[in-house]
mmCIF file of C-alpha atoms in Angstrom:
data_model
loop_
_atom_site.group_PDB
_atom_site.id
_atom_site.type_symbol
_atom_site.label_atom_id
_atom_site.label_comp_id
_atom_site.label_asym_id
_atom_site.label_seq_id
_atom_site.Cartn_x
_atom_site.Cartn_y
_atom_site.Cartn_z
ATOM 1 C CA MET A 1 6.852 -6.142 51.492
ATOM 2 C CA TYR A 2 7.686 -9.877 50.686
ATOM 3 C CA ALA A 3 4.900 -10.113 48.308
ATOM 4 C CA VAL A 4 5.969 -6.945 46.453
ATOM 5 C CA VAL A 5 9.444 -8.583 45.997
ATOM 6 C CA ALA A 6 8.087 -11.783 45.098
ATOM 7 C CA LEU A 7 5.895 -9.896 42.660
ATOM 8 C CA GLY A 8 8.819 -7.690 41.245
ATOM 9 C CA ALA A 9 11.120 -10.862 40.584
ATOM 10 C CA ALA A 10 8.369 -12.697 38.654
ATOM 11 C CA LEU A 11 8.223 -9.677 36.824
ATOM 12 C CA ALA A 12 11.773 -9.598 36.140
ATOM 13 C CA LEU A 13 12.113 -13.045 35.018
ATOM 14 C CA ALA A 14 9.140 -12.839 32.540
ATOM 15 C CA LEU A 15 10.622 -9.620 31.167
ATOM 16 C CA TRP A 16 14.047 -11.733 30.803
ATOM 17 C CA ALA A 17 12.243 -14.856 28.934
ATOM 18 C CA VAL A 18 10.536 -12.148 26.616
ATOM 19 C CA PHE A 19 13.884 -9.513 25.757
ATOM 20 C CA SER A 20 16.399 -12.177 26.220
ATOM 21 C CA THR A 21 15.788 -13.957 22.683
ATOM 22 C CA ALA A 22 15.588 -10.533 20.859
ATOM 23 C CA GLY A 23 17.867 -12.010 18.025
ATOM 24 C CA ALA A 24 16.468 -15.716 18.112
ATOM 25 C CA SER A 25 13.861 -14.467 15.466
ATOM 26 C CA ALA A 26 16.780 -13.351 12.982
ATOM 27 C CA ARG A 27 18.629 -16.546 13.490
ATOM 28 C CA GLN A 28 15.443 -18.501 12.815
ATOM 29 C CA VAL A 29 14.692 -16.743 9.967
ATOM 30 C CA ARG A 30 18.552 -17.232 8.414
ATOM 31 C CA ASP A 31 18.173 -20.984 9.435
ATOM 32 C CA ASN A 32 14.982 -21.126 7.380
ATOM 33 C CA LEU A 33 16.417 -19.909 4.374
ATOM 34 C CA SER A 34 19.487 -21.911 4.674
ATOM 35 C CA ARG A 35 17.715 -25.322 5.354
ATOM 36 C CA GLY A 36 13.747 -24.934 4.264
ATOM 37 C CA PHE A 37 11.301 -24.646 6.891
ATOM 38 C CA SER A 38 9.860 -27.590 8.365
ATOM 39 C CA ALA A 39 7.100 -28.569 10.805
ATOM 40 C CA GLU A 40 9.699 -29.860 13.356
ATOM 41 C CA ILE A 41 11.406 -26.713 13.297
ATOM 42 C CA ALA A 42 8.122 -25.041 13.758
ATOM 43 C CA ALA A 43 7.035 -26.922 16.452
ATOM 44 C CA VAL A 44 10.557 -26.662 18.560
ATOM 45 C CA GLY A 45 10.211 -22.686 17.965
ATOM 46 C CA GLY A 46 7.015 -22.416 19.366
ATOM 47 C CA SER A 47 7.483 -25.083 22.337
ATOM 48 C CA THR A 48 10.721 -22.648 23.536
ATOM 49 C CA ARG A 49 8.515 -19.723 24.686
ATOM 50 C CA PRO A 50 5.144 -21.142 25.863
ATOM 51 C CA THR A 51 4.809 -18.089 28.081
ATOM 52 C CA LEU A 52 4.488 -15.790 25.164
ATOM 53 C CA GLY A 53 1.541 -17.829 23.620
ATOM 54 C CA THR A 54 -0.075 -17.366 27.240
ATOM 55 C CA LEU A 55 0.546 -13.461 27.404
ATOM 56 C CA HIS A 56 -0.294 -12.404 23.985
ATOM 57 C CA ARG A 57 -3.952 -13.414 24.790
ATOM 58 C CA LEU A 58 -4.149 -10.548 26.918
ATOM 59 C CA THR A 59 -4.747 -8.538 24.195
ATOM 60 C CA THR A 60 -7.898 -8.076 22.685
ATOM 61 C CA PRO A 61 -8.132 -8.851 18.811
ATOM 62 C CA LYS A 62 -8.728 -4.837 18.074
ATOM 63 C CA GLY A 63 -5.796 -4.189 19.686
ATOM 64 C CA VAL A 64 -3.729 -6.985 18.179
ATOM 65 C CA ALA A 65 -5.019 -5.611 14.685
ATOM 66 C CA ARG A 66 -4.025 -1.955 15.676
ATOM 67 C CA LEU A 67 -0.340 -3.445 16.676
ATOM 68 C CA ASP A 68 0.295 -5.262 13.386
ATOM 69 C CA ARG A 69 -0.687 -2.552 11.504
ATOM 70 C CA LEU A 70 1.928 -0.773 13.459
ATOM 71 C CA HIS A 71 4.101 -3.526 13.060
ATOM 72 C CA ALA A 72 4.011 -3.483 9.360
ATOM 73 C CA LEU A 73 4.266 -0.020 8.992
ATOM 74 C CA ALA A 74 7.414 -0.040 10.576
ATOM 75 C CA GLY A 75 9.028 -2.688 8.428
ATOM 76 C CA ARG A 76 8.010 -5.905 10.647
ATOM 77 C CA PRO A 77 11.464 -5.984 12.516
ATOM 78 C CA ALA A 78 12.651 -9.427 12.293
ATOM 79 C CA ALA A 79 14.260 -8.955 15.904
ATOM 80 C CA TRP A 80 10.702 -8.120 17.253
ATOM 81 C CA PRO A 81 8.298 -10.125 16.000
ATOM 82 C CA LEU A 82 4.455 -9.560 17.003
ATOM 83 C CA SER A 83 4.081 -12.499 19.328
ATOM 84 C CA ARG A 84 7.074 -10.981 21.514
ATOM 85 C CA LEU A 85 5.175 -7.425 21.225
ATOM 86 C CA LEU A 86 2.106 -8.735 22.492
ATOM 87 C CA ALA A 87 3.723 -10.487 25.436
ATOM 88 C CA ALA A 88 5.922 -7.593 26.414
ATOM 89 C CA LYS A 89 2.585 -5.121 26.486
ATOM 90 C CA PRO A 90 1.240 -6.865 30.072
ATOM 91 C CA LEU A 91 4.549 -7.562 31.421
ATOM 92 C CA LEU A 92 5.592 -3.664 30.850
ATOM 93 C CA ALA A 93 2.085 -2.964 32.480
ATOM 94 C CA GLY A 94 3.011 -5.077 35.573
ATOM 95 C CA VAL A 95 6.385 -3.480 35.704
ATOM 96 C CA GLY A 96 4.772 -0.112 35.640
ATOM 97 C CA LEU A 97 1.857 -1.301 38.116
ATOM 98 C CA LEU A 98 4.962 -2.872 40.162
ATOM 99 C CA LEU A 99 6.403 0.539 40.472
ATOM 100 C CA GLY A 100 2.993 2.464 41.017
ATOM 101 C CA VAL A 101 2.548 0.160 43.847
ATOM 102 C CA LEU A 102 5.893 1.174 45.597
ATOM 103 C CA LEU A 103 5.331 4.709 45.295
ATOM 104 C CA LEU A 104 1.764 4.275 46.532
ATOM 105 C CA ALA A 105 3.127 2.412 49.419
ATOM 106 C CA GLY A 106 5.530 5.390 50.628
ATOM 107 C CA ASN A 107 2.568 8.379 49.833
ATOM 108 C CA ALA A 108 -1.057 6.963 49.798
ATOM 109 C CA SER A 109 -3.296 9.658 48.063
ATOM 110 C CA GLY A 110 -5.755 10.257 45.455
ATOM 111 C CA ARG A 111 -3.260 11.813 43.292
ATOM 112 C CA MET A 112 -0.909 9.125 43.600
ATOM 113 C CA LEU A 113 -3.306 6.774 42.756
ATOM 114 C CA ALA A 114 -3.836 8.735 39.365
ATOM 115 C CA LEU A 115 -0.308 8.519 38.605
ATOM 116 C CA VAL A 116 -0.278 5.039 39.184
ATOM 117 C CA ILE A 117 -2.733 4.733 36.901
ATOM 118 C CA VAL A 118 -1.254 6.774 34.175
ATOM 119 C CA VAL A 119 2.241 5.201 34.655
ATOM 120 C CA THR A 120 0.460 1.582 34.134
ATOM 121 C CA ALA A 121 -1.246 2.359 31.001
ATOM 122 C CA VAL A 122 1.734 4.294 29.623
ATOM 123 C CA ALA A 123 3.745 1.306 30.376
ATOM 124 C CA TYR A 124 1.451 -0.764 28.535
ATOM 125 C CA PHE A 125 1.423 1.053 25.116
ATOM 126 C CA VAL A 126 4.954 1.561 24.991
ATOM 127 C CA PRO A 127 5.299 -1.107 22.125
ATOM 128 C CA ASP A 128 2.446 0.542 20.446
ATOM 129 C CA LEU A 129 4.364 4.349 20.867
ATOM 130 C CA LEU A 130 7.472 2.674 19.714
ATOM 131 C CA LEU A 131 6.414 1.000 16.533
ATOM 132 C CA TYR A 132 4.658 4.358 15.781
ATOM 133 C CA SER A 133 7.573 6.215 15.906
ATOM 134 C CA ARG A 134 9.507 4.015 13.713
ATOM 135 C CA GLY A 135 6.998 3.726 11.477
ATOM 136 C CA ILE A 136 6.649 7.762 10.966
ATOM 137 C CA GLU A 137 10.775 7.699 10.538
ATOM 138 C CA ARG A 138 10.219 4.815 7.855
ATOM 139 C CA GLN A 139 7.490 6.889 6.036
ATOM 140 C CA ARG A 140 9.490 9.809 5.970
ATOM 141 C CA ALA A 141 12.844 8.130 4.785
ATOM 142 C CA ILE A 142 10.527 6.295 1.756
ATOM 143 C CA GLY A 143 9.706 9.924 0.827
ATOM 144 C CA LEU A 144 12.996 11.229 0.725
ATOM 145 C CA GLU A 145 14.178 8.434 -1.295
ATOM 146 C CA LEU A 146 11.310 8.179 -3.291
ATOM 147 C CA PRO A 147 12.361 10.685 -6.311
ATOM 148 C CA ASP A 148 16.098 9.866 -6.560
ATOM 149 C CA THR A 149 14.725 6.135 -6.815
ATOM 150 C CA LEU A 150 12.587 6.874 -9.847
ATOM 151 C CA ASP A 151 15.187 8.968 -11.657
ATOM 152 C CA GLN A 152 17.622 5.729 -11.202
ATOM 153 C CA MET A 153 14.439 3.582 -12.557
ATOM 154 C CA LEU A 154 13.879 6.160 -15.412
ATOM 155 C CA ILE A 155 17.566 5.839 -16.469
ATOM 156 C CA ALA A 156 17.705 2.231 -16.375
ATOM 157 C CA VAL A 157 14.292 2.138 -18.291
ATOM 158 C CA GLU A 158 15.590 4.524 -21.037
ATOM 159 C CA ALA A 159 18.508 2.554 -21.614
ATOM 160 C CA GLY A 160 16.974 -0.264 -22.515
ATOM 161 C CA LEU A 161 16.017 -2.233 -19.177
ATOM 162 C CA GLY A 162 12.450 -3.306 -18.813
ATOM 163 C CA PHE A 163 10.476 -2.101 -15.500
ATOM 164 C CA GLU A 164 10.833 -4.752 -12.895
ATOM 165 C CA SER A 165 14.293 -5.258 -14.536
ATOM 166 C CA ALA A 166 14.650 -1.318 -13.143
ATOM 167 C CA MET A 167 13.247 -1.905 -10.264
ATOM 168 C CA SER A 168 15.500 -4.650 -9.082
ATOM 169 C CA ARG A 169 18.381 -2.331 -10.054
ATOM 170 C CA ALA A 170 16.935 0.158 -7.801
ATOM 171 C CA GLY A 171 16.574 -2.060 -4.928
ATOM 172 C CA GLU A 172 19.987 -3.719 -5.135
ATOM 173 C CA ASN A 173 22.011 -0.387 -5.680
ATOM 174 C CA GLY A 174 19.923 1.288 -2.733
ATOM 175 C CA LYS A 175 19.614 1.477 0.721
ATOM 176 C CA GLY A 176 17.118 1.810 3.341
ATOM 177 C CA PRO A 177 13.544 1.016 3.726
ATOM 178 C CA LEU A 178 12.200 1.995 0.051
ATOM 179 C CA ALA A 179 14.677 -0.577 -1.587
ATOM 180 C CA GLU A 180 13.935 -2.978 0.999
ATOM 181 C CA GLU A 181 9.890 -2.497 -0.196
ATOM 182 C CA LEU A 182 10.970 -2.850 -3.812
ATOM 183 C CA GLN A 183 13.005 -6.250 -3.268
ATOM 184 C CA ARG A 184 10.369 -7.419 -1.369
ATOM 185 C CA THR A 185 7.550 -6.379 -4.312
ATOM 186 C CA LEU A 186 9.736 -8.136 -6.762
ATOM 187 C CA GLY A 187 10.049 -11.142 -4.487
ATOM 188 C CA ASP A 188 6.314 -11.290 -4.211
ATOM 189 C CA MET A 189 6.026 -11.231 -7.948
ATOM 190 C CA ARG A 190 8.451 -14.006 -8.184
ATOM 191 C CA VAL A 191 6.452 -16.388 -6.062
ATOM 192 C CA GLY A 192 3.456 -15.673 -8.316
ATOM 193 C CA VAL A 193 1.499 -12.842 -6.988
ATOM 194 C CA PRO A 194 0.016 -10.894 -9.414
ATOM 195 C CA ARG A 195 1.756 -7.599 -10.494
ATOM 196 C CA LYS A 196 -1.444 -5.230 -9.464
ATOM 197 C CA ASP A 197 -1.789 -7.189 -6.293
ATOM 198 C CA ALA A 198 2.287 -6.937 -5.146
ATOM 199 C CA TYR A 199 2.015 -3.300 -5.810
ATOM 200 C CA LEU A 200 -1.051 -2.505 -4.043
ATOM 201 C CA ALA A 201 0.436 -4.706 -0.909
ATOM 202 C CA MET A 202 3.652 -2.480 -1.135
ATOM 203 C CA GLU A 203 1.187 0.408 -0.732
ATOM 204 C CA GLU A 204 -0.655 -0.723 1.891
ATOM 205 C CA ARG A 205 2.513 -1.854 4.109
ATOM 206 C CA THR A 206 4.100 1.777 3.433
ATOM 207 C CA ASN A 207 0.988 4.384 3.587
ATOM 208 C CA VAL A 208 3.211 7.106 1.761
ATOM 209 C CA PRO A 209 1.095 9.282 -0.351
ATOM 210 C CA ASP A 210 3.433 9.798 -2.754
ATOM 211 C CA LEU A 211 4.145 6.355 -3.147
ATOM 212 C CA ARG A 212 0.603 5.303 -3.617
ATOM 213 C CA ASN A 213 0.042 7.483 -6.257
ATOM 214 C CA PHE A 214 3.203 5.954 -7.947
ATOM 215 C CA THR A 215 2.165 2.789 -7.502
ATOM 216 C CA ARG A 216 -1.469 3.316 -8.662
ATOM 217 C CA ALA A 217 0.433 5.302 -12.001
ATOM 218 C CA VAL A 218 2.207 2.237 -12.331
ATOM 219 C CA VAL A 219 -1.104 0.383 -12.445
ATOM 220 C CA GLN A 220 -2.848 1.943 -14.421
ATOM 221 C CA ALA A 221 0.040 2.085 -17.313
ATOM 222 C CA ASP A 222 -0.056 -1.662 -16.956
ATOM 223 C CA ALA A 223 -3.495 -1.846 -17.631
ATOM 224 C CA TYR A 224 -3.998 0.944 -20.587
ATOM 225 C CA GLY A 225 -0.663 0.227 -22.262
ATOM 226 C CA ILE A 226 0.817 3.489 -21.168
ATOM 227 C CA SER A 227 4.546 3.813 -21.613
ATOM 228 C CA ILE A 228 6.059 3.398 -18.368
ATOM 229 C CA SER A 229 9.193 5.749 -18.998
ATOM 230 C CA SER A 230 6.824 8.620 -19.552
ATOM 231 C CA VAL A 231 4.888 7.868 -15.999
ATOM 232 C CA LEU A 232 8.188 7.643 -14.480
ATOM 233 C CA ARG A 233 9.506 10.970 -15.610
ATOM 234 C CA THR A 234 6.043 12.609 -14.826
ATOM 235 C CA GLN A 235 5.873 11.098 -11.243
ATOM 236 C CA ALA A 236 9.794 11.951 -10.199
ATOM 237 C CA ALA A 237 9.177 15.543 -11.672
ATOM 238 C CA GLU A 238 5.822 15.662 -9.296
ATOM 239 C CA MET A 239 7.601 14.375 -6.595
ATOM 240 C CA ARG A 240 10.807 16.501 -6.607
ATOM 241 C CA MET A 241 8.440 19.481 -7.139
ATOM 242 C CA LYS A 242 6.695 18.067 -3.756
ATOM 243 C CA ARG A 243 9.724 17.492 -1.924
ATOM 244 C CA ARG A 244 11.187 21.291 -2.772
ATOM 245 C CA GLN A 245 7.652 22.653 -1.397
ATOM 246 C CA ARG A 246 7.973 20.726 1.946
ATOM 247 C CA ALA A 247 11.201 22.361 2.122
ATOM 248 C CA GLU A 248 10.446 25.753 1.382
ATOM 249 C CA GLU A 249 7.257 25.360 3.805
ATOM 250 C CA GLN A 250 9.493 23.840 6.499
ATOM 251 C CA ALA A 251 11.802 27.237 5.957
ATOM 252 C CA MET A 252 8.809 29.666 6.081
ATOM 253 C CA LYS A 253 7.922 28.101 9.891
ATOM 254 C CA ILE A 254 11.265 28.399 10.867
ATOM 255 C CA PRO A 255 10.467 32.137 11.872
ATOM 256 C CA VAL A 256 7.276 31.426 13.884
ATOM 257 C CA LYS A 257 9.208 28.318 16.009
ATOM 258 C CA ILE A 258 12.151 30.940 16.653
ATOM 259 C CA VAL A 259 9.473 33.432 18.436
ATOM 260 C CA VAL A 260 8.956 31.592 21.582
ATOM 261 C CA PRO A 261 12.902 30.943 22.680
ATOM 262 C CA LEU A 262 13.449 34.260 21.591
ATOM 263 C CA MET A 263 10.980 35.863 23.961
ATOM 264 C CA LEU A 264 11.766 33.015 26.584
ATOM 265 C CA LEU A 265 15.352 33.221 26.790
ATOM 266 C CA ILE A 266 17.009 35.700 24.499
ATOM 267 C CA LEU A 267 14.669 38.584 25.274
ATOM 268 C CA PRO A 268 14.846 38.593 29.413
ATOM 269 C CA VAL A 269 18.641 38.539 28.892
ATOM 270 C CA LEU A 270 18.463 41.664 26.579
ATOM 271 C CA LEU A 271 16.166 43.626 29.316
ATOM 272 C CA LEU A 272 18.279 42.714 32.125
ATOM 273 C CA MET A 273 21.366 43.970 30.692
ATOM 274 C CA ILE A 274 19.910 46.977 28.986
ATOM 275 C CA MET A 275 17.760 48.058 32.337
ATOM 276 C CA GLY A 276 20.212 46.547 35.045
ATOM 277 C CA PRO A 277 22.774 49.516 34.971
ATOM 278 C CA VAL A 278 19.662 51.937 34.686
ATOM 279 C CA VAL A 279 18.002 50.395 38.160
ATOM 280 C CA LEU A 280 21.252 50.115 39.801
ATOM 281 C CA ASN A 281 21.851 53.819 38.978
ATOM 282 C CA ALA A 282 18.493 54.586 40.246
ATOM 283 C CA MET A 283 18.865 52.711 43.442
ATOM 284 C CA GLU A 284 22.253 54.594 44.028
ATOM 285 C CA GLN A 285 20.812 58.096 43.698
ATOM 286 C CA PHE A 286 17.912 57.233 45.997
#
């Protein structure tokens, strides 16, 4: 019993070491932007959490690559850098194992042992699941924002602005993940990244089919000298049509989704209301 308590205290302390500095990365980014990143600052930042570097080695290289991909699709939240997520995975698994051991101590059986294994595995993959969910929401938001953003860029281009200036205007005036991606792409180009590579990097970070088609159309227009306004007009019209088709498809699925709750919740009540008096009258007569 004392060993379980000691293990729980150690895991709680380790979790506090990881989760208590959720805002440290954002503060460090702001400090680096204002003062300039230096080797001394990096050394201090790396030495304050030596435990994180030890814990993240427990994840396989394939697991690190998969988590890094999910982290990129989720927009790389500043409060949760990859190192902290890698450290949280074994800690959460340890918490799940501790809870499983406590349950197993009260009821030792094969079924309970299987439950302990499942709880530990689920706890280990909690960061992956959270990043996956956030990435899906982010991709959906980008897909919804894209047609309106292209309309804004088309208006700016037809008013005489260049394509990058129109993209900068859309990124500054817009809100959400798409505006952030546009600003990041422009920032990459300002620091010397080739235009094509910057667009392809944005495509890789978002993994949205409509945005992928748009970036490839822009790359081809830039390579072959096609008018960018015609590309924007065509892409905006096509994406509006796709958005309308997706809305119609979702509307057509509603009757099918209603069938199950109708049969399980509403239909039994209706049958009870209709057949109840009949059954009561029959019972009184017989």
